[in-house]
Amino acid sequence: VQLQASGGGLVQPGGSLRLSCGASESSWLINAFGWYRQAPGKERELVASMNAAGITKYADSVKGRFTISKNNAANMVYLQMDSLKPEDTAIYYCNAELYDMSHSPRPYWGQGTLVTVSS
């Protein structure tokens, strides 16, 4: 099983993007998850997360602008990014605990999707 992320692209400052992430095999379900980002020359940082109970956390730099969510029926997770700024430019990664009937939750990383905020 793989974790697949999509939705990145080029957007102007003040614009919006929605990132999506899901398991490549429908029998695997998502438990806790988070979105990370890594800008050029910087370390990877946690942007937002949701635990198994649905409790969310956000980095101070994105509070009020980004929203993390999960669609259990579709087995997909999302990061809605509004009021984007140039400093949000980075490769965004999905990290999620996946499990199925035979495996307990274990963490997986998505392949990363590039978000560029520029005029």
GROMACS .gro file of C-alpha atoms in nm:
model
  119
    1VAL     CA    1   0.000   0.000   0.000
    2GLN     CA    2   0.108   0.359  -0.071
    3LEU     CA    3  -0.006   0.697   0.039
    4GLN     CA    4  -0.085   0.922  -0.257
    5ALA     CA    5  -0.101   1.300  -0.234
    6SER     CA    6  -0.218   1.548  -0.496
    7GLY     CA    7  -0.344   1.900  -0.544
    8GLY     CA    8  -0.033   2.115  -0.547
    9GLY     CA    9   0.035   2.381  -0.805
   10LEU     CA   10   0.107   2.746  -0.871
   11VAL     CA   11  -0.121   3.001  -0.709
   12GLN     CA   12  -0.108   3.378  -0.660
   13PRO     CA   13  -0.076   3.529  -0.312
   14GLY     CA   14  -0.414   3.536  -0.145
   15GLY     CA   15  -0.533   3.235  -0.343
   16SER     CA   16  -0.642   2.890  -0.232
   17LEU     CA   17  -0.550   2.529  -0.293
   18ARG     CA   18  -0.676   2.201  -0.157
   19LEU     CA   19  -0.441   1.909  -0.110
   20SER     CA   20  -0.575   1.555  -0.102
   21CYS     CA   21  -0.425   1.232   0.026
   22GLY     CA   22  -0.544   0.873   0.032
   23ALA     CA   23  -0.433   0.512   0.043
   24SER     CA   24  -0.368   0.336  -0.286
   25GLU     CA   25  -0.570   0.033  -0.174
   26SER     CA   26  -0.925   0.083  -0.051
   27SER     CA   27  -0.898  -0.189   0.214
   28TRP     CA   28  -0.649   0.023   0.408
   29LEU     CA   29  -0.799   0.288   0.635
   30ILE     CA   30  -0.656   0.610   0.770
   31ASN     CA   31  -0.614   0.661   1.144
   32ALA     CA   32  -0.425   0.970   1.263
   33PHE     CA   33  -0.261   1.188   1.000
   34GLY     CA   34  -0.078   1.510   0.936
   35TRP     CA   35   0.046   1.742   0.667
   36TYR     CA   36   0.410   1.852   0.664
   37ARG     CA   37   0.600   2.087   0.442
   38GLN     CA   38   0.960   2.147   0.349
   39ALA     CA   39   1.073   2.473   0.196
   40PRO     CA   40   1.406   2.505   0.012
   41GLY     CA   41   1.693   2.512   0.258
   42LYS     CA   42   1.467   2.444   0.555
   43GLU     CA   43   1.378   2.145   0.765
   44ARG     CA   44   1.050   1.963   0.725
   45GLU     CA   45   0.786   2.103   0.960
   46LEU     CA   46   0.444   1.993   1.076
   47VAL     CA   47   0.172   2.214   0.931
   48ALA     CA   48  -0.141   2.049   1.069
   49SER     CA   49  -0.249   1.720   1.220
   50MET     CA   50  -0.558   1.529   1.327
   51ASN     CA   51  -0.546   1.244   1.576
   52ALA     CA   52  -0.771   0.939   1.584
   53ALA     CA   53  -1.023   1.125   1.799
   54GLY     CA   54  -1.051   1.403   1.544
   55ILE     CA   55  -0.860   1.661   1.744
   56THR     CA   56  -0.670   1.902   1.522
   57LYS     CA   57  -0.353   2.104   1.570
   58TYR     CA   58  -0.203   2.373   1.352
   59ALA     CA   59   0.130   2.545   1.326
   60ASP     CA   60   0.103   2.907   1.437
   61SER     CA   61   0.202   3.023   1.089
   62VAL     CA   62  -0.109   2.870   0.929
   63LYS     CA   63  -0.373   2.908   1.200
   64GLY     CA   64  -0.687   3.068   1.062
   65ARG     CA   65  -0.579   3.008   0.702
   66PHE     CA   66  -0.544   2.629   0.668
   67THR     CA   67  -0.801   2.363   0.754
   68ILE     CA   68  -0.731   1.992   0.789
   69SER     CA   69  -1.014   1.746   0.739
   70LYS     CA   70  -1.101   1.383   0.676
   71ASN     CA   71  -1.372   1.213   0.474
   72ASN     CA   72  -1.420   0.871   0.629
   73ALA     CA   73  -1.656   0.752   0.358
   74ALA     CA   74  -1.403   0.831   0.087
   75ASN     CA   75  -1.106   0.737   0.304
   76MET     CA   76  -0.938   1.063   0.207
   77VAL     CA   77  -0.776   1.343   0.401
   78TYR     CA   78  -0.740   1.704   0.295
   79LEU     CA   79  -0.560   2.028   0.362
   80GLN     CA   80  -0.756   2.336   0.255
   81MET     CA   81  -0.518   2.627   0.221
   82ASP     CA   82  -0.661   2.979   0.196
   83SER     CA   83  -0.503   3.324   0.195
   84LEU     CA   84  -0.182   3.171   0.072
   85LYS     CA   85   0.141   3.363   0.114
   86PRO     CA   86   0.475   3.334  -0.068
   87GLU     CA   87   0.626   3.188   0.249
   88ASP     CA   88   0.386   2.893   0.216
   89THR     CA   89   0.583   2.781  -0.089
   90ALA     CA   90   0.714   2.431  -0.017
   91ILE     CA   91   0.677   2.065  -0.094
   92TYR     CA   92   0.385   1.937   0.110
   93TYR     CA   93   0.380   1.582   0.242
   94CYS     CA   94   0.099   1.374   0.379
   95ASN     CA   95   0.182   1.142   0.668
   96ALA     CA   96  -0.082   0.898   0.787
   97GLU     CA   97  -0.123   0.588   0.996
   98LEU     CA   98  -0.274   0.320   0.775
   99TYR     CA   99  -0.427  -0.004   0.893
  100ASP     CA  100  -0.640  -0.290   0.765
  101MET     CA  101  -0.790  -0.610   0.899
  102SER     CA  102  -0.449  -0.773   0.922
  103HIS     CA  103  -0.223  -0.485   1.020
  104SER     CA  104  -0.223  -0.244   1.313
  105PRO     CA  105  -0.176   0.128   1.232
  106ARG     CA  106   0.166   0.217   1.100
  107PRO     CA  107   0.293   0.546   0.953
  108TYR     CA  108   0.334   0.607   0.581
  109TRP     CA  109   0.458   0.908   0.386
  110GLY     CA  110   0.307   1.036   0.065
  111GLN     CA  111   0.531   1.136  -0.225
  112GLY     CA  112   0.502   1.511  -0.175
  113THR     CA  113   0.327   1.773  -0.382
  114LEU     CA  114   0.475   2.112  -0.470
  115VAL     CA  115   0.291   2.429  -0.375
  116THR     CA  116   0.424   2.753  -0.521
  117VAL     CA  117   0.278   3.086  -0.416
  118SER     CA  118   0.393   3.359  -0.648
  119SER     CA  119   0.262   3.646  -0.854
   0.00000   0.00000   0.00000
